[in-house]
Tab-separated table of C-alpha atoms in Angstrom:
chain	number	residue	atom	x	y	z
A	26	LEU	CA	1.433	32.393	-81.386
A	27	MET	CA	0.360	35.795	-80.097
A	28	GLY	CA	3.730	37.209	-81.135
A	29	VAL	CA	3.290	35.856	-84.656
A	30	PHE	CA	-0.132	37.505	-84.814
A	31	LEU	CA	0.640	40.811	-83.081
A	32	MET	CA	4.089	41.685	-84.453
A	33	PRO	CA	2.938	42.265	-88.072
A	34	ILE	CA	-0.029	44.343	-86.876
A	35	ILE	CA	1.767	46.437	-84.249
A	36	VAL	CA	5.368	46.729	-85.453
A	37	GLN	CA	6.258	45.224	-88.844
A	38	TRP	CA	3.856	47.041	-91.168
A	39	TRP	CA	5.280	50.509	-90.436
A	40	SER	CA	8.843	49.801	-89.330
A	41	VAL	CA	10.224	47.095	-91.619
A	42	TRP	CA	11.321	47.337	-95.223
A	43	TYR	CA	12.007	44.288	-97.350
A	44	PRO	CA	11.789	43.821	-101.148
A	45	GLY	CA	8.204	43.636	-102.297
A	46	SER	CA	6.738	45.081	-99.105
A	47	GLU	CA	7.851	48.666	-98.888
A	48	PRO	CA	6.060	50.909	-96.369
A	49	GLY	CA	5.412	54.224	-98.080
A	50	GLY	CA	6.006	52.783	-101.551
A	51	GLY	CA	9.141	51.381	-103.116
A	52	SER	CA	10.911	50.338	-106.278
A	53	TYR	CA	8.699	47.317	-107.037
A	54	THR	CA	5.577	49.441	-106.814
A	55	ALA	CA	7.204	52.301	-108.720
A	56	GLN	CA	8.147	49.971	-111.594
A	57	ARG	CA	4.519	48.988	-112.063
A	58	MET	CA	3.280	52.580	-111.839
A	59	LEU	CA	5.899	54.015	-114.199
A	60	ALA	CA	5.010	51.398	-116.819
A	61	ALA	CA	1.447	52.781	-117.077
A	62	LYS	CA	0.427	55.497	-119.534
A	63	ASP	CA	-1.110	57.859	-116.952
A	64	GLU	CA	-1.887	58.205	-113.253
A	65	ASN	CA	-5.314	56.569	-113.435
A	66	ASN	CA	-3.877	53.503	-115.140
A	67	ALA	CA	-0.961	53.444	-112.692
A	68	LEU	CA	-3.242	53.335	-109.652
A	69	GLY	CA	-5.502	50.797	-111.341
A	70	ALA	CA	-2.507	48.572	-112.078
A	71	VAL	CA	-1.308	48.728	-108.473
A	72	PHE	CA	-4.772	47.934	-107.135
A	73	LEU	CA	-5.116	45.015	-109.572
A	74	PHE	CA	-1.700	43.703	-108.526
A	75	ASN	CA	-2.589	43.878	-104.823
A	76	ALA	CA	-5.944	42.197	-105.410
A	77	ALA	CA	-4.344	39.364	-107.389
A	78	HIS	CA	-1.361	39.088	-105.021
A	79	TYR	CA	-3.234	39.052	-101.720
A	80	ALA	CA	-6.753	37.866	-102.575
A	81	LEU	CA	-6.106	35.325	-105.350
A	82	ARG	CA	-2.492	34.149	-105.300
A	83	PRO	CA	-2.417	32.623	-101.771
A	84	TRP	CA	-5.226	30.157	-102.442
A	85	PRO	CA	-3.339	27.635	-104.600
A	86	TRP	CA	-0.746	27.471	-101.809
A	87	ILE	CA	-3.399	27.132	-99.107
A	88	ILE	CA	-5.234	24.380	-101.014
A	89	VAL	CA	-2.003	22.418	-101.537
A	90	ALA	CA	-1.196	22.755	-97.832
A	91	LEU	CA	-4.670	21.544	-96.824
A	92	CYS	CA	-4.438	18.576	-99.185
A	93	SER	CA	-0.983	17.757	-97.797
A	94	LEU	CA	-2.438	17.663	-94.279
A	95	ILE	CA	-4.868	14.977	-95.421
A	96	VAL	CA	-2.093	12.836	-96.881
A	97	TYR	CA	0.469	13.602	-94.139
A	98	PRO	CA	-1.531	14.544	-91.013
A	99	ASN	CA	1.570	15.047	-88.831
A	100	LEU	CA	5.361	15.231	-88.923
A	101	ASP	CA	5.721	11.552	-88.024
A	102	ALA	CA	3.848	10.607	-91.201
A	103	LEU	CA	6.199	12.783	-93.206
A	104	ARG	CA	9.289	11.269	-91.589
A	105	GLU	CA	8.010	7.760	-92.270
A	106	ALA	CA	7.348	8.529	-95.939
A	107	PHE	CA	10.558	10.544	-96.451
A	108	PRO	CA	13.176	9.408	-93.929
A	109	HIS	CA	15.965	11.129	-95.877
A	110	ALA	CA	14.152	14.436	-96.338
A	111	ALA	CA	14.643	15.865	-92.852
A	112	ALA	CA	15.573	19.242	-94.268
A	113	ILE	CA	12.122	19.794	-95.727
A	114	VAL	CA	10.097	18.155	-92.975
A	115	GLY	CA	8.334	20.833	-91.004
A	116	HIS	CA	9.190	23.627	-93.447
A	117	ASP	CA	7.089	23.050	-96.564
A	118	MET	CA	4.353	20.431	-96.674
A	119	GLY	CA	3.894	20.871	-100.424
A	120	TYR	CA	7.184	19.311	-101.510
A	121	PRO	CA	6.552	15.797	-100.103
A	122	ALA	CA	3.086	15.772	-101.680
A	123	MET	CA	4.625	16.864	-104.973
A	124	LEU	CA	7.205	14.061	-104.835
A	125	THR	CA	4.508	11.505	-103.990
A	126	PHE	CA	1.811	12.225	-106.554
A	127	LEU	CA	3.322	13.920	-109.600
A	128	PRO	CA	4.405	11.698	-112.506
A	129	ALA	CA	7.893	12.073	-113.944
A	130	GLY	CA	6.976	14.548	-116.693
A	131	LEU	CA	4.960	16.906	-114.507
A	132	LEU	CA	7.482	16.637	-111.689
A	133	GLY	CA	10.222	17.761	-114.082
A	134	LEU	CA	8.051	20.659	-115.233
A	135	VAL	CA	7.462	21.770	-111.642
A	136	VAL	CA	11.166	21.527	-110.824
A	137	ALA	CA	11.976	23.572	-113.937
A	138	SER	CA	9.425	26.219	-112.900
A	139	LEU	CA	10.975	26.404	-109.418
A	140	ILE	CA	14.432	26.872	-110.939
A	141	ALA	CA	13.071	29.560	-113.293
A	142	ALA	CA	11.409	31.389	-110.405
A	143	TYR	CA	14.630	31.203	-108.402
A	144	MET	CA	16.740	32.510	-111.286
A	145	SER	CA	14.268	35.312	-111.960
A	146	THR	CA	14.482	36.503	-108.367
A	147	ILE	CA	18.224	36.163	-107.888
A	148	SER	CA	19.084	37.776	-111.244
A	149	THR	CA	16.807	40.721	-110.442
A	150	HIS	CA	18.464	41.322	-107.096
A	151	LEU	CA	21.987	40.840	-108.393
A	152	ASN	CA	21.348	43.398	-111.145
A	153	TRP	CA	19.636	45.673	-108.656
A	154	GLY	CA	22.535	45.485	-106.209
A	155	ALA	CA	25.135	45.978	-108.936
A	156	SER	CA	23.289	49.051	-110.198
A	157	TYR	CA	23.474	50.561	-106.702
A	158	VAL	CA	27.212	49.890	-106.536
A	159	VAL	CA	27.855	51.326	-110.010
A	160	HIS	CA	25.560	54.354	-110.172
A	161	ASP	CA	25.100	55.366	-106.534
A	162	VAL	CA	28.622	54.710	-105.251
A	163	TYR	CA	31.294	54.197	-107.919
A	164	HIS	CA	30.116	56.644	-110.586
A	165	ARG	CA	28.939	59.267	-108.121
A	166	PHE	CA	31.749	59.305	-105.566
A	167	ILE	CA	34.761	57.302	-106.798
A	168	ARG	CA	35.070	57.878	-110.566
A	169	PRO	CA	32.553	60.507	-111.754
A	170	LYS	CA	34.260	60.738	-115.182
A	171	SER	CA	34.318	56.986	-115.882
A	172	ASP	CA	33.013	55.915	-119.313
A	173	GLU	CA	30.359	53.289	-120.087
A	174	LYS	CA	32.919	50.513	-120.696
A	175	GLU	CA	34.401	51.026	-117.247
A	176	LEU	CA	30.964	51.146	-115.606
A	177	VAL	CA	29.976	47.875	-117.270
A	178	LEU	CA	33.173	46.225	-116.014
A	179	VAL	CA	32.535	47.466	-112.470
A	180	GLY	CA	28.960	46.189	-112.733
A	181	ARG	CA	30.183	42.719	-113.704
A	182	ILE	CA	32.682	42.632	-110.851
A	183	ALA	CA	30.001	43.804	-108.412
A	184	THR	CA	27.590	41.119	-109.652
A	185	VAL	CA	30.145	38.329	-109.090
A	186	ALA	CA	31.095	39.724	-105.667
A	187	LEU	CA	27.466	39.958	-104.583
A	188	MET	CA	26.792	36.409	-105.782
A	189	ILE	CA	29.759	35.058	-103.794
A	190	MET	CA	28.673	36.929	-100.646
A	191	ALA	CA	25.089	35.729	-101.086
A	192	GLY	CA	26.291	32.137	-101.457
A	193	PHE	CA	28.430	32.402	-98.324
A	194	LEU	CA	25.470	33.823	-96.391
A	195	ALA	CA	23.140	31.104	-97.696
A	196	LEU	CA	25.512	28.387	-96.433
A	197	ASN	CA	25.209	29.864	-92.935
A	198	MET	CA	21.416	29.942	-92.977
A	199	GLN	CA	19.805	27.110	-91.013
A	200	THR	CA	16.205	27.342	-92.251
A	201	ALA	CA	14.049	29.389	-94.618
A	202	ARG	CA	12.517	31.030	-91.529
A	203	HIS	CA	15.998	32.041	-90.362
A	204	ASN	CA	16.588	33.678	-93.742
A	205	PHE	CA	13.269	35.550	-93.619
A	206	ASP	CA	13.895	36.752	-90.050
A	207	LEU	CA	17.328	38.004	-91.083
A	208	MET	CA	15.819	39.877	-94.034
A	209	LEU	CA	13.226	41.487	-91.763
A	210	SER	CA	15.897	42.486	-89.274
A	211	VAL	CA	18.116	44.092	-91.927
A	212	GLY	CA	15.218	46.344	-92.943
A	213	ALA	CA	13.967	46.980	-89.401
A	214	GLY	CA	13.609	50.658	-88.584
A	215	THR	CA	13.871	51.846	-92.188
A	216	GLY	CA	10.181	51.553	-93.003
A	217	LEU	CA	9.236	54.537	-90.863
A	218	ILE	CA	11.503	56.782	-92.956
A	219	PHE	CA	9.773	55.750	-96.170
A	220	ILE	CA	6.455	56.776	-94.621
A	221	LEU	CA	7.615	59.946	-92.859
A	222	ARG	CA	9.322	61.394	-95.938
A	223	TRP	CA	5.806	62.126	-97.279
A	224	PHE	CA	4.864	63.898	-94.031
A	225	TRP	CA	8.011	65.723	-92.847
A	226	TRP	CA	10.316	67.870	-94.942
A	227	ARG	CA	13.283	67.337	-92.620
A	228	ILE	CA	13.900	63.722	-93.752
A	229	ASN	CA	17.022	63.709	-95.945
A	230	ALA	CA	19.465	61.330	-97.630
A	231	PHE	CA	21.539	61.025	-94.458
A	232	SER	CA	18.438	59.760	-92.631
A	233	GLU	CA	18.018	56.882	-95.069
A	234	LEU	CA	21.734	56.021	-95.207
A	235	THR	CA	21.966	55.970	-91.425
A	236	ALA	CA	18.918	53.729	-91.082
A	237	MET	CA	20.234	51.236	-93.633
A	238	VAL	CA	23.734	51.076	-92.110
A	239	VAL	CA	22.625	50.921	-88.458
A	240	SER	CA	19.942	48.264	-89.032
A	241	PHE	CA	22.504	46.159	-90.925
A	242	LEU	CA	25.116	46.471	-88.158
A	243	VAL	CA	22.601	45.663	-85.412
A	244	THR	CA	21.443	42.618	-87.398
A	245	VAL	CA	25.026	41.409	-87.835
A	246	TYR	CA	25.595	41.809	-84.098
A	247	PHE	CA	22.503	39.864	-83.013
A	248	GLY	CA	22.843	37.279	-85.769
A	249	PHE	CA	26.546	36.463	-85.631
A	250	ILE	CA	28.291	38.153	-82.658
A	251	HIS	CA	25.890	38.283	-79.687
A	252	VAL	CA	25.865	34.540	-78.952
A	253	ARG	CA	29.603	34.155	-79.637
A	254	LEU	CA	30.247	36.678	-76.850
A	255	GLY	CA	28.602	34.291	-74.421
A	256	CYS	CA	25.329	36.227	-74.168
A	257	ALA	CA	21.964	34.496	-74.052
A	258	PRO	CA	20.161	34.297	-77.428
A	259	VAL	CA	17.604	37.036	-78.022
A	260	ASN	CA	14.062	36.090	-78.990
A	261	GLY	CA	13.231	36.954	-82.617
A	262	ASP	CA	10.399	39.347	-81.744
A	263	LEU	CA	12.522	41.108	-79.114
A	264	GLN	CA	15.445	41.314	-81.533
A	265	LEU	CA	13.224	42.924	-84.159
A	266	THR	CA	11.850	45.420	-81.640
A	267	LEU	CA	15.330	46.328	-80.382
A	268	THR	CA	16.609	46.773	-83.941
A	269	VAL	CA	13.693	49.067	-84.768
A	270	ALA	CA	14.286	51.137	-81.596
A	271	ILE	CA	18.058	51.476	-82.089
A	272	THR	CA	17.780	52.227	-85.799
A	273	THR	CA	15.009	54.789	-85.311
A	274	ALA	CA	16.930	56.606	-82.568
A	275	ALA	CA	20.055	56.700	-84.753
A	276	TRP	CA	18.448	58.096	-87.900
A	277	MET	CA	16.380	60.623	-85.942
A	278	LEU	CA	19.562	61.946	-84.309
A	279	VAL	CA	21.399	62.130	-87.641
A	280	THR	CA	18.412	63.871	-89.259
A	281	LEU	CA	18.433	66.624	-86.663
A	282	ILE	CA	22.196	67.255	-86.748
A	283	THR	CA	22.744	67.157	-90.519
A	284	ALA	CA	21.924	69.839	-93.056
A	285	PRO	CA	18.454	69.593	-94.622
A	286	THR	CA	17.798	69.023	-98.297
A	287	PRO	CA	18.233	72.261	-100.346
A	288	GLU	CA	15.088	74.394	-100.214
A	289	GLU	CA	14.730	74.634	-103.993
A	290	THR	CA	14.623	70.831	-104.191
A	291	LEU	CA	11.975	70.741	-101.469
A	292	ARG	CA	9.875	73.395	-103.234
A	293	ASN	CA	10.054	71.430	-106.492
A	294	PHE	CA	8.994	68.323	-104.593
A	295	CYS	CA	6.010	70.175	-103.136
A	296	ARG	CA	4.938	71.489	-106.536
A	297	LEU	CA	5.120	68.035	-108.073
A	298	ILE	CA	3.858	65.786	-105.245
A	299	ARG	CA	1.780	68.153	-103.026
A	300	PRO	CA	2.587	66.326	-99.754
A	301	GLY	CA	0.840	68.880	-97.496
A	302	GLY	CA	0.092	68.541	-93.810
A	303	PRO	CA	1.746	70.083	-90.733
A	304	GLY	CA	5.153	68.595	-91.561
A	305	TRP	CA	5.305	70.469	-94.881
A	306	LYS	CA	3.552	73.671	-93.792
A	307	ARG	CA	6.689	75.770	-94.223
A	308	PHE	CA	6.737	75.050	-97.969
A	309	THR	CA	3.089	74.382	-98.776
A	310	THR	CA	2.114	77.838	-97.458
A	311	GLU	CA	4.316	79.443	-100.134
A	312	MET	CA	2.889	77.120	-102.763
A	313	SER	CA	-0.700	77.958	-101.764
A	314	GLU	CA	-0.034	81.675	-102.056
A	315	ALA	CA	1.496	81.294	-105.515
A	316	ALA	CA	-0.958	78.724	-106.923
A	317	THR	CA	-4.396	79.293	-108.375
A	318	GLY	CA	-5.751	75.714	-108.243
A	319	ASP	CA	-6.773	73.419	-105.395
A	320	THR	CA	-3.834	72.950	-102.996
A	321	ALA	CA	-5.730	71.255	-100.164
A	322	TRP	CA	-3.974	68.440	-98.321
A	323	GLN	CA	-4.730	65.239	-100.230
A	324	VAL	CA	-3.159	62.739	-97.820
A	325	PRO	CA	-6.151	62.158	-95.454
A	326	GLN	CA	-8.369	61.232	-98.388
A	327	GLY	CA	-5.548	59.086	-99.740
A	328	ILE	CA	-5.358	57.240	-96.405
A	329	LEU	CA	-9.127	56.671	-96.583
A	330	CYS	CA	-8.660	55.161	-100.047
A	331	MET	CA	-5.882	52.947	-98.677
A	332	LEU	CA	-8.132	51.658	-95.880
A	333	LEU	CA	-10.963	50.980	-98.319
A	334	GLY	CA	-8.552	49.101	-100.570
A	335	CYS	CA	-7.374	46.949	-97.650
A	336	VAL	CA	-10.960	46.148	-96.648
A	337	SER	CA	-11.881	45.245	-100.227
A	338	ILE	CA	-8.852	43.018	-100.852
A	339	TYR	CA	-8.859	41.152	-97.546
A	340	ALA	CA	-12.613	40.688	-97.631
A	341	ALA	CA	-12.154	39.136	-101.088
A	342	LEU	CA	-9.383	36.880	-99.706
A	343	PHE	CA	-11.537	35.456	-96.909
A	344	ALA	CA	-14.653	35.375	-99.104
A	345	THR	CA	-12.812	33.090	-101.539
A	346	GLY	CA	-11.968	30.745	-98.699
A	347	TYR	CA	-15.537	30.598	-97.430
A	348	TRP	CA	-16.834	29.887	-100.954
A	349	LEU	CA	-14.354	27.000	-101.192
A	350	TYR	CA	-15.342	25.696	-97.749
A	351	GLY	CA	-19.057	25.837	-98.600
A	352	ARG	CA	-19.873	28.413	-95.924
A	353	TYR	CA	-22.071	30.413	-98.253
A	354	ALA	CA	-23.592	32.884	-95.767
A	355	LEU	CA	-20.214	34.259	-94.664
A	356	ALA	CA	-18.923	34.055	-98.233
A	357	SER	CA	-21.852	36.131	-99.508
A	358	PHE	CA	-21.438	38.716	-96.746
A	359	LEU	CA	-17.689	39.147	-97.325
A	360	THR	CA	-18.189	39.278	-101.080
A	361	ALA	CA	-20.681	42.100	-100.590
A	362	VAL	CA	-18.189	43.880	-98.301
A	363	ALA	CA	-15.412	43.496	-100.887
A	364	VAL	CA	-17.587	44.828	-103.721
A	365	GLY	CA	-19.008	47.655	-101.596
A	366	ALA	CA	-15.596	48.811	-100.403
A	367	GLY	CA	-14.334	48.637	-104.005
A	368	VAL	CA	-17.205	50.805	-105.265
A	369	VAL	CA	-16.690	53.412	-102.522
A	370	LEU	CA	-12.954	53.352	-103.243
A	371	ALA	CA	-13.554	54.037	-106.934
A	372	ARG	CA	-15.772	57.004	-106.110
A	373	GLN	CA	-13.341	58.442	-103.578
A	374	TRP	CA	-10.475	58.045	-106.001
A	375	ARG	CA	-12.351	59.907	-108.754
A	376	VAL	CA	-12.946	62.782	-106.312
A	377	LEU	CA	-9.270	62.776	-105.342
A	378	ILE	CA	-8.067	62.795	-108.943
A	379	ALA	CA	-10.477	65.589	-109.876
A	380	ARG	CA	-8.813	67.890	-107.342
A	381	PHE	CA	-5.404	67.732	-109.031
């Protein structure tokens, strides 16, 4: 239990990348920000998403789980009620309750919604993966002069190939937890790059490629080869830690021995993003001498805003629970903390924006 509690706090939050939880920002977050009309609206949209996602969205799941515990207080009760549903026993308490209490019409609606959610996710990732294959590999390195018709054909072939590989992998997964652990392991060690690229100019494309390839190979070894060689199975937490260590050492070495990103590209990045700090001093000094506006390092104040946002959102999450449980003193206190942190965050953000 301590590992389950400590690993996300000590290791996962900075070292692991997986879709929807990108340290240092990622494509999901960027999609929401780029859809806004300006920077203020972009940050407001991201904050609203995080508040709804972490403070509001979990509670329907939690309530269903609590109600399921009343109906099925232990695994034996579940096995007695659903002797042929061993695959779901112990993995999701909501499904047996759904099968027990929902009438035929509503049960069909819920099943349809689950299928729709599944198709939404898998179609997004198939298109996402195919776009990488087409634009970042085929069009860039294999056939730079290929026309749109050819690129579409390659995209279709890539989509089918990815779907077949995903199906083969799914057949070898034993549980949903196994799948999630595998996903964490594949992204282990890459998260630190996505954070450090805002703090250190030396991070380049080779750093990211190395991290992705090495973490994948280490995951394949521990997941499919290690035990077949006669070695003792490695605990999940230890496997994650080893993958992070190996991947980090590999991309750091590659970063130091490969050529850096062209200086003109780095200067343009500094002018647009203003990363600042000791890791960008070589370029930000030139920018400060040439600029007339405020070029102070914005990241520390940005980190303060991030911490205030975390306090506000998680205080709102637990406050909601205490309101539902009838523990009004704690609920009132956490609600005040959530509102107070939100107000301070809004003020700090206005100061930060005014300096651009």
